[in-house]
CSV table of C-alpha atoms in Angstrom, one decimal:
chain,number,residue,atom,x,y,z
A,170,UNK,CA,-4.5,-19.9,-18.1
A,171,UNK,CA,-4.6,-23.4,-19.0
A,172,UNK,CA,-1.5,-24.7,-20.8
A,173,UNK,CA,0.0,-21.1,-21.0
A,174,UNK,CA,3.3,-21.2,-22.9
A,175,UNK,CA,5.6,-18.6,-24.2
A,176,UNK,CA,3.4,-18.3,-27.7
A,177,UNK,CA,0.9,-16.5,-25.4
A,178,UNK,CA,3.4,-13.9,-24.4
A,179,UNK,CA,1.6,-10.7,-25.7
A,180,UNK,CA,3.8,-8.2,-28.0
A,181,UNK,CA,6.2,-6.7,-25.6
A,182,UNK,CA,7.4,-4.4,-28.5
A,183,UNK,CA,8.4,-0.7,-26.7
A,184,UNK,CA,9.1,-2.6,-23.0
A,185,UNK,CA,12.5,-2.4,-21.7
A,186,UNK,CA,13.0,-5.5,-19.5
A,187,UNK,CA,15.7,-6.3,-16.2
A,188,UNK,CA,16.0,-9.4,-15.6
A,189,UNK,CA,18.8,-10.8,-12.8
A,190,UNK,CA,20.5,-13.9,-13.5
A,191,UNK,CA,22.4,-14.6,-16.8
A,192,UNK,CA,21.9,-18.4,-17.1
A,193,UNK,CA,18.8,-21.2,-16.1
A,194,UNK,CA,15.5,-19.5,-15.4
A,195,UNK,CA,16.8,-15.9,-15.8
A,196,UNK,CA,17.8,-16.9,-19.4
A,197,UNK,CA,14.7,-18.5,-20.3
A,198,UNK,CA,12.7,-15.2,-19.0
A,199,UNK,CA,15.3,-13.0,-21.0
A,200,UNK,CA,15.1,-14.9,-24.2
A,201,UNK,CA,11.7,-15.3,-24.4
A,202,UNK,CA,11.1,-11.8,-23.7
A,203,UNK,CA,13.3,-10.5,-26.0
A,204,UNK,CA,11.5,-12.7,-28.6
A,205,UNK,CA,8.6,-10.8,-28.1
A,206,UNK,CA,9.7,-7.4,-28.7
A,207,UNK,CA,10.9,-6.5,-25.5
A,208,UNK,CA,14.3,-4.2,-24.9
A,209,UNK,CA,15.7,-6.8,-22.2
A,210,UNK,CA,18.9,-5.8,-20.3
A,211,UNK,CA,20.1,-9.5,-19.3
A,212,UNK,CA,21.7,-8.0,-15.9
A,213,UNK,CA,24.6,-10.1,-13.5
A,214,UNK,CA,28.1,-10.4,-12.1
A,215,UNK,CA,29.8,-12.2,-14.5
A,216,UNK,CA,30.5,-10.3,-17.8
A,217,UNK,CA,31.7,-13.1,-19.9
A,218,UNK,CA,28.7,-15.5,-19.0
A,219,UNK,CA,26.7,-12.8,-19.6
A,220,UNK,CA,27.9,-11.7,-22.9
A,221,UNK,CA,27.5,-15.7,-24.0
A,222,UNK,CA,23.8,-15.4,-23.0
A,223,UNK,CA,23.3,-12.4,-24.9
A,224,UNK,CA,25.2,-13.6,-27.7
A,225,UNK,CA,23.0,-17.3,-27.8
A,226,UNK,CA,19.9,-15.3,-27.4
A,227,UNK,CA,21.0,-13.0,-30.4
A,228,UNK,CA,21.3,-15.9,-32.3
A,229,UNK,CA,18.5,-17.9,-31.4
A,230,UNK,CA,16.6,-14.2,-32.0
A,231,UNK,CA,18.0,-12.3,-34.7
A,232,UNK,CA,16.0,-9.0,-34.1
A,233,UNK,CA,16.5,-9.4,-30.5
A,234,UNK,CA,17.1,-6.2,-28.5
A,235,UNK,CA,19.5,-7.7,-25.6
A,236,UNK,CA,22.7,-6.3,-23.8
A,237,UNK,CA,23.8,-7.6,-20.6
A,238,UNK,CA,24.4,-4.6,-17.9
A,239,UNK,CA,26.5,-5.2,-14.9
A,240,UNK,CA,26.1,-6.0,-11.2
A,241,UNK,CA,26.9,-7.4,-8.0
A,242,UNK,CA,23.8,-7.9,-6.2
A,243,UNK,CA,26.2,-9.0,-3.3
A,244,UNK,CA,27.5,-5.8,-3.5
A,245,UNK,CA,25.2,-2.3,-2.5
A,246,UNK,CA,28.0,-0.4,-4.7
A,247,UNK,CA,27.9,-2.4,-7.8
A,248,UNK,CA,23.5,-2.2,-7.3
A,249,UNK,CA,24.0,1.6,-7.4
A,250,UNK,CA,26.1,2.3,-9.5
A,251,UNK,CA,23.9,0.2,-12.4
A,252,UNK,CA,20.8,1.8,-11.2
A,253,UNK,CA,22.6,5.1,-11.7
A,254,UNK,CA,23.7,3.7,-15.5
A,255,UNK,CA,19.9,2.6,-15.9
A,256,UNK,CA,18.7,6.4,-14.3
A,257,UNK,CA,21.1,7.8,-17.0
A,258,UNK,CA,20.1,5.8,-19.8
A,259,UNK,CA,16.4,5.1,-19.7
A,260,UNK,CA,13.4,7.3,-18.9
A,261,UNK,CA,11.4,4.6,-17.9
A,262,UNK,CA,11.5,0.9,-17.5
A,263,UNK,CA,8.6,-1.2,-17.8
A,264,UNK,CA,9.8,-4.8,-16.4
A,265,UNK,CA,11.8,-5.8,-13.6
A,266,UNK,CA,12.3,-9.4,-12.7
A,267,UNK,CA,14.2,-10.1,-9.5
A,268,UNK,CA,15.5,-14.0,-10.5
A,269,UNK,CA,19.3,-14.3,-9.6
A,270,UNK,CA,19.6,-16.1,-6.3
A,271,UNK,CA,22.3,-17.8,-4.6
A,272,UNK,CA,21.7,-21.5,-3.1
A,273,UNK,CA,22.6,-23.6,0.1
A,274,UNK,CA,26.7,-23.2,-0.1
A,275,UNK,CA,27.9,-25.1,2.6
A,276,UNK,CA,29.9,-22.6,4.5
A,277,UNK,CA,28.1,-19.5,5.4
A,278,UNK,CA,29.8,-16.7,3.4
A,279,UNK,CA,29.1,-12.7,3.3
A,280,UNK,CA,28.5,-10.3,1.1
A,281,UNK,CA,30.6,-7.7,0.2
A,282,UNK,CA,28.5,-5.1,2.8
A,283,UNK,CA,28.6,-8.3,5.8
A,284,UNK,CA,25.5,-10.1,4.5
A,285,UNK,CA,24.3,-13.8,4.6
A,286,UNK,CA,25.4,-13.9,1.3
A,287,UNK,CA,21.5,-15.8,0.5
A,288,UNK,CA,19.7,-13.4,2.0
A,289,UNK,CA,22.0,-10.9,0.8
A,290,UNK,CA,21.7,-11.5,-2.5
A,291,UNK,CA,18.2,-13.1,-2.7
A,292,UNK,CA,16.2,-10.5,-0.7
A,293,UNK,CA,18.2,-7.7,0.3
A,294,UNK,CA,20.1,-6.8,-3.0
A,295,UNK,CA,16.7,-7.4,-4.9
A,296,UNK,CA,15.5,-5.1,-2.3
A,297,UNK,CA,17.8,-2.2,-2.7
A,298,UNK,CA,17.8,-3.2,-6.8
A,299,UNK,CA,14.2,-2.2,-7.0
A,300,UNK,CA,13.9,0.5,-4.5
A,301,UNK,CA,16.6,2.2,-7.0
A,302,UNK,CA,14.5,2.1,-9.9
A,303,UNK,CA,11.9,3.1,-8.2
A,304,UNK,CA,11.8,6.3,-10.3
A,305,UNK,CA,11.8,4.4,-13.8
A,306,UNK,CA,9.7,2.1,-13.5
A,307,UNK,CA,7.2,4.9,-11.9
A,308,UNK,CA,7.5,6.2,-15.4
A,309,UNK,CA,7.0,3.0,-17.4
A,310,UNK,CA,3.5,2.0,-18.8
A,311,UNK,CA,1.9,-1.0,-16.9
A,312,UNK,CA,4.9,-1.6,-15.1
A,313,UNK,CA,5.5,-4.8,-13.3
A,314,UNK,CA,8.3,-6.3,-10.8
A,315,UNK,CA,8.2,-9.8,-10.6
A,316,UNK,CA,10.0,-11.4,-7.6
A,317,UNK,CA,11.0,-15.2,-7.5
A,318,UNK,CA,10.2,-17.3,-4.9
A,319,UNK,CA,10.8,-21.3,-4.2
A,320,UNK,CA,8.8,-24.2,-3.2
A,321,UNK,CA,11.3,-23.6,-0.1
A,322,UNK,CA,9.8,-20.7,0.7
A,323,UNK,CA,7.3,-23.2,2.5
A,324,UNK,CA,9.8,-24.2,5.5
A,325,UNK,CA,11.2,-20.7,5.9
A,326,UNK,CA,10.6,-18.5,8.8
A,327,UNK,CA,12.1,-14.6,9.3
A,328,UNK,CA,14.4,-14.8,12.2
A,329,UNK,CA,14.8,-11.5,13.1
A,330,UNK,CA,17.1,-12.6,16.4
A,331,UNK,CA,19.3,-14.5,13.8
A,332,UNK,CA,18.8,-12.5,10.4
A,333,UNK,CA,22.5,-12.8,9.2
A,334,UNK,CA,22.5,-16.6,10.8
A,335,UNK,CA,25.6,-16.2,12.5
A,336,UNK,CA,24.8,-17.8,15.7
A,337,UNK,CA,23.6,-21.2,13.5
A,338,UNK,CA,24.0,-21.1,10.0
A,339,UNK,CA,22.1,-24.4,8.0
A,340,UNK,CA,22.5,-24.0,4.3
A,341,UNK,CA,18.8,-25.0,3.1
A,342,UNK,CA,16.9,-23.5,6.4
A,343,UNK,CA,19.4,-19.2,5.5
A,344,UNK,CA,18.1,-20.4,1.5
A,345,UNK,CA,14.6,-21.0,3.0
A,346,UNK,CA,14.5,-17.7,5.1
A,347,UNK,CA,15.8,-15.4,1.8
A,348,UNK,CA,13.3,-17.1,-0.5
A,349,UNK,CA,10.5,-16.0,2.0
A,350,UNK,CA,11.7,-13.0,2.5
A,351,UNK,CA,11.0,-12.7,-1.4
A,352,UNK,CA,7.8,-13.6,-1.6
A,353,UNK,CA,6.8,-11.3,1.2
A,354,UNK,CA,8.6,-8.5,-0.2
A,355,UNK,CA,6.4,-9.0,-3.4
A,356,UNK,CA,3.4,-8.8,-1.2
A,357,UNK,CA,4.4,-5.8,1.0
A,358,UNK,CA,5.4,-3.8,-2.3
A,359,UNK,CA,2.2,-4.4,-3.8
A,360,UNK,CA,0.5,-3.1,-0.5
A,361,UNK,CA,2.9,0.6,-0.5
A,362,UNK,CA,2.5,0.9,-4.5
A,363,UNK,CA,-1.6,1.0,-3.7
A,364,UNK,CA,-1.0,3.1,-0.6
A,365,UNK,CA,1.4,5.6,-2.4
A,366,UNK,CA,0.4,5.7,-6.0
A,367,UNK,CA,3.3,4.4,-7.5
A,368,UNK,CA,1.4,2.8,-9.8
A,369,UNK,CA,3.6,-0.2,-10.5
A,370,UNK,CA,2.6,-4.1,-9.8
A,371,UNK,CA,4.2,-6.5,-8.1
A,372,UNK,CA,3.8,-10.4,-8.5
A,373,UNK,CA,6.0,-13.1,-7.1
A,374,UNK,CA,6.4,-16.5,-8.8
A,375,UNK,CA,8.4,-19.9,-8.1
A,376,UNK,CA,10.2,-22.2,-11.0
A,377,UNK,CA,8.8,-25.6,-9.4
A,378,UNK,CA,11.5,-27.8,-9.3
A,379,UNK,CA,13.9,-26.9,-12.5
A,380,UNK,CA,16.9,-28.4,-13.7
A,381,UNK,CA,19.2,-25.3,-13.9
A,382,UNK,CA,22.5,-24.6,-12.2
A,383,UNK,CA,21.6,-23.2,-9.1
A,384,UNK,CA,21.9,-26.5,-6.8
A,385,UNK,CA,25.3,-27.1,-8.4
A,386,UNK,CA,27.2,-23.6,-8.0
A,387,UNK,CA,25.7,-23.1,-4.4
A,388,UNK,CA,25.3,-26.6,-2.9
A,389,UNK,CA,28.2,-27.9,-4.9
A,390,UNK,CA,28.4,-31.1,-7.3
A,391,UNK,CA,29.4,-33.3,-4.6
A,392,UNK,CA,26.8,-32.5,-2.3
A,393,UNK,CA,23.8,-34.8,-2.0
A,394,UNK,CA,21.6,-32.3,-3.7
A,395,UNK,CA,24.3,-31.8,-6.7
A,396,UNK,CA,24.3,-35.6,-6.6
A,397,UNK,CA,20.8,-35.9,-7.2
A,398,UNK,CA,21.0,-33.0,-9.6
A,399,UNK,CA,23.0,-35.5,-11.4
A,400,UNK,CA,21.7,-38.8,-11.0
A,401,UNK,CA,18.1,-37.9,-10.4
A,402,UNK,CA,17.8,-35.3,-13.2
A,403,UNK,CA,14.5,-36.9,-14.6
A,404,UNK,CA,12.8,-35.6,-11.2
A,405,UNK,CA,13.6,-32.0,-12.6
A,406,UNK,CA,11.6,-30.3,-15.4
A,407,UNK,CA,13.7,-28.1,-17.9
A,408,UNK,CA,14.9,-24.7,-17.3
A,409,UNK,CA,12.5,-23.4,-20.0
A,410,UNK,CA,9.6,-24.6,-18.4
A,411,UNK,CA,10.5,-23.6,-14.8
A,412,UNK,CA,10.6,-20.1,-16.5
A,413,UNK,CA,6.9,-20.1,-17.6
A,414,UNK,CA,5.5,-19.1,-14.4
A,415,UNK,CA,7.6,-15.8,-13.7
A,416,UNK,CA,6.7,-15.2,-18.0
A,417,UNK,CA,2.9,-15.2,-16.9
A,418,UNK,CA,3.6,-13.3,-13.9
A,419,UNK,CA,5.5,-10.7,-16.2
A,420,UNK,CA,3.2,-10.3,-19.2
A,421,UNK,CA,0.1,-11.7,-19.1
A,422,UNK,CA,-2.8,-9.4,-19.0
A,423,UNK,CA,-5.0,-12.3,-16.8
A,424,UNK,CA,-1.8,-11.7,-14.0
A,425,UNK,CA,-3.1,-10.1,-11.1
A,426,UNK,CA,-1.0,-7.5,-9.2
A,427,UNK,CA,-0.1,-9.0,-5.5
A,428,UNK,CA,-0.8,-12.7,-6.8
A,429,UNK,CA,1.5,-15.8,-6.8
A,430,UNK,CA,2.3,-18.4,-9.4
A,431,UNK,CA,4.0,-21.4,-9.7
A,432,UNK,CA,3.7,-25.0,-11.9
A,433,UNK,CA,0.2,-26.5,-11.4
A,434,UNK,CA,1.3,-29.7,-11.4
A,435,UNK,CA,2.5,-32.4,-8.5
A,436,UNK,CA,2.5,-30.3,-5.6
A,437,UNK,CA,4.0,-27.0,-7.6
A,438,UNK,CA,6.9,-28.5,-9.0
A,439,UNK,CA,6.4,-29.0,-12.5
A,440,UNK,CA,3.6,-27.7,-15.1
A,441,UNK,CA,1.9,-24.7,-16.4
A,442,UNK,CA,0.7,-21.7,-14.7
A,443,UNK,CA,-1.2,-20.9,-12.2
A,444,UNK,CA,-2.2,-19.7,-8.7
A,445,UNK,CA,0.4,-21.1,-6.2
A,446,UNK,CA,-0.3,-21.7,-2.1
A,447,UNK,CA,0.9,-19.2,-0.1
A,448,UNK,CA,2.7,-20.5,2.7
A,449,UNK,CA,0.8,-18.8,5.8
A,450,UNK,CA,3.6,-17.4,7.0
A,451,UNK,CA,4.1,-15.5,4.0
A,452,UNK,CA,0.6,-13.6,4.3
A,453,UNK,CA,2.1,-12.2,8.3
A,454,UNK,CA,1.7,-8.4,7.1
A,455,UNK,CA,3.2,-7.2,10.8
A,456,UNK,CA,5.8,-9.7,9.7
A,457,UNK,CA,6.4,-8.0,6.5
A,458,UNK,CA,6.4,-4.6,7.7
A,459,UNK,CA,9.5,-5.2,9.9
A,460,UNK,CA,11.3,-7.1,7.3
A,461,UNK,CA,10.8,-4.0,5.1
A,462,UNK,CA,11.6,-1.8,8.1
A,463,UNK,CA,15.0,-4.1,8.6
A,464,UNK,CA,15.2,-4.0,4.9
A,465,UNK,CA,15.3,-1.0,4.7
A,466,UNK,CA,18.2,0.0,7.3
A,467,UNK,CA,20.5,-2.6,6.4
A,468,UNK,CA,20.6,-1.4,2.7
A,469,UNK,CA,20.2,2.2,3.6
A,470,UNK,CA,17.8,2.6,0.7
A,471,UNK,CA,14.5,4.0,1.4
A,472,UNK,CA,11.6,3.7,-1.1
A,473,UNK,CA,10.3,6.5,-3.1
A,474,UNK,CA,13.3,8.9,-2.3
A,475,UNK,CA,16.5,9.8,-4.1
A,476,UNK,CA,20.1,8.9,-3.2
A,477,UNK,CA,21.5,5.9,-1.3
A,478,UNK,CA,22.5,6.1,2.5
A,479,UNK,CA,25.0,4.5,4.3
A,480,UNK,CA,23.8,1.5,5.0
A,481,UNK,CA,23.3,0.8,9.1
A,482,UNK,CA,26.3,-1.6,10.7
């Protein structure tokens, strides 16, 4: 695993790819897949910044096989209705990579359904994403979904008497919550694909500390961590590199299913590679159970069945 790069991505030639997240890591994961061979469906909100990405990565790749699909993960709706597209379209898929997150606005804001639009978006659309291609990716050879995490996973706790934070909302502490709630949800899945058969992995992985745009659209420019965004760039390592982690987590045949990666340098925030600390919290199975209990009602999805439910008030 030493010094892994994206020249040690195997042949992902007859792999159709999802990744989330049309710019920074998400673009770096989709690129680099699609220079190995893999079908990658470059999958987000905004059309026209995902038809750029596709378009850079076309031209970066000329052989690529890229399109960007559409979707909301703020929005159950828009999460089904591309599942259903996908469902329609594919007979299996072999790669799913849950990377688009929302972070730290300073308001709290909702989802389109009444979510804490982080842990909306972060856990629970992710959530009701993967539960709806279940079915594919049950067809797909050596399929993998590969869930991103942060360093502030570390300070997060599941507050199940404040999920939604609407008695107290704090910007990093909701962003810390959904990023745990991500890393157990890769654990917990792992646990239900052995128990079931579904025969999929799961992995979770963290960018270190990456210089993309995700401090800058949540946070905002102004804010003290825009500002050091901007002044303190030198602290953050490049987009490209953050993505190396999730890459390993996605194709490497040394990645183990229900294992954790991040940078393996200066306390996970920049580097190569390799096995990242779990934050304890994080390994709290009853924990996990409820969250994917909770999960579950709130999106109305329930694994390993068909069709969409109402989701609960």
């Amino acid at each position: 695993m030493a010094g892994w790069t994206t020249s040690d991505i195997p042949s992902q030639i007859g792999r159709t790819a999802v990744v989330t997240g049309t710019g920074g890591i998400g673009f770096h994961i989709s690129a680099a897949l699609a220079r190995a061979g893999a079908n990658v469906i470059v999958a987000g909100r905004n059309a026209a910044k995902g038809t750029a990405a596709v378009e850079q990565i076309r031209e970066a790749v000329p052989h690529a096989h890229v399109r960007f699909g559409s979707v909301d993960l703020a929005s159950l709706e828009s999460i089904e209705a591309f599942a259903e597209t996908l469902r329609r379209s594919h007979g299996s898929l072999e790669l799913l990579v849950n990377n688009a997150a929302v972070m730290a606005p300073p308001q709290r804001k909702e989802t389109a359904d009444g979510f804490e639009l982080q842990l909306g978006t972060n856990h629970l659309g992710h959530f009701a994403l993967t539960s709806r291609l279940l079915p594919l990716l049950r067809q797909g050879r050596d399929a993998r979904v590969v869930s991103l995490s942060s360093v502030a996973a570390r300070s997060g706790t599941i507050n199940f008497e404040d999920l939604q934070s609407r008695r107290y909302y704090t910007p990093m502490v909701a962003y810390g919550q959904s990023k745990l709630a991500c890393l157990m949800f890769a654990f917990e899945l792992q646990r239900r694909s052995v128990a079931a058969g579904w025969g999929i992995q799961s992995l979770a992985a963290h960018p270190g500390i990456s210089r993309t745009d995700l401090l800058t659209n949540g946070a905002g420019a102004s804010s003290l961590p825009g500002l050091a965004r901007r002044y303190l760039w030198f602290l953050f390592q490049p987009a490209e590199q953050g993505a190396l982690p999730p890459l390993f987590a996605a194709t490497a045949s040394t990645a183990h299913a229900g294992a954790y990666y991040g940078p393996d340098r200066l306390g996970e925030t920049r580097g190569h590679p390799a096995p990242a600390k779990v934050p304890s919290q994080a390994e709290d199975v009853a924990v996990a159970e409820r969250l994917w209990q909770v999960s579950e009602r709130l999106t109305g999805t329930v694994f390993g069945t068909e069709g969409m439910r109402r989701p609960a008030p």
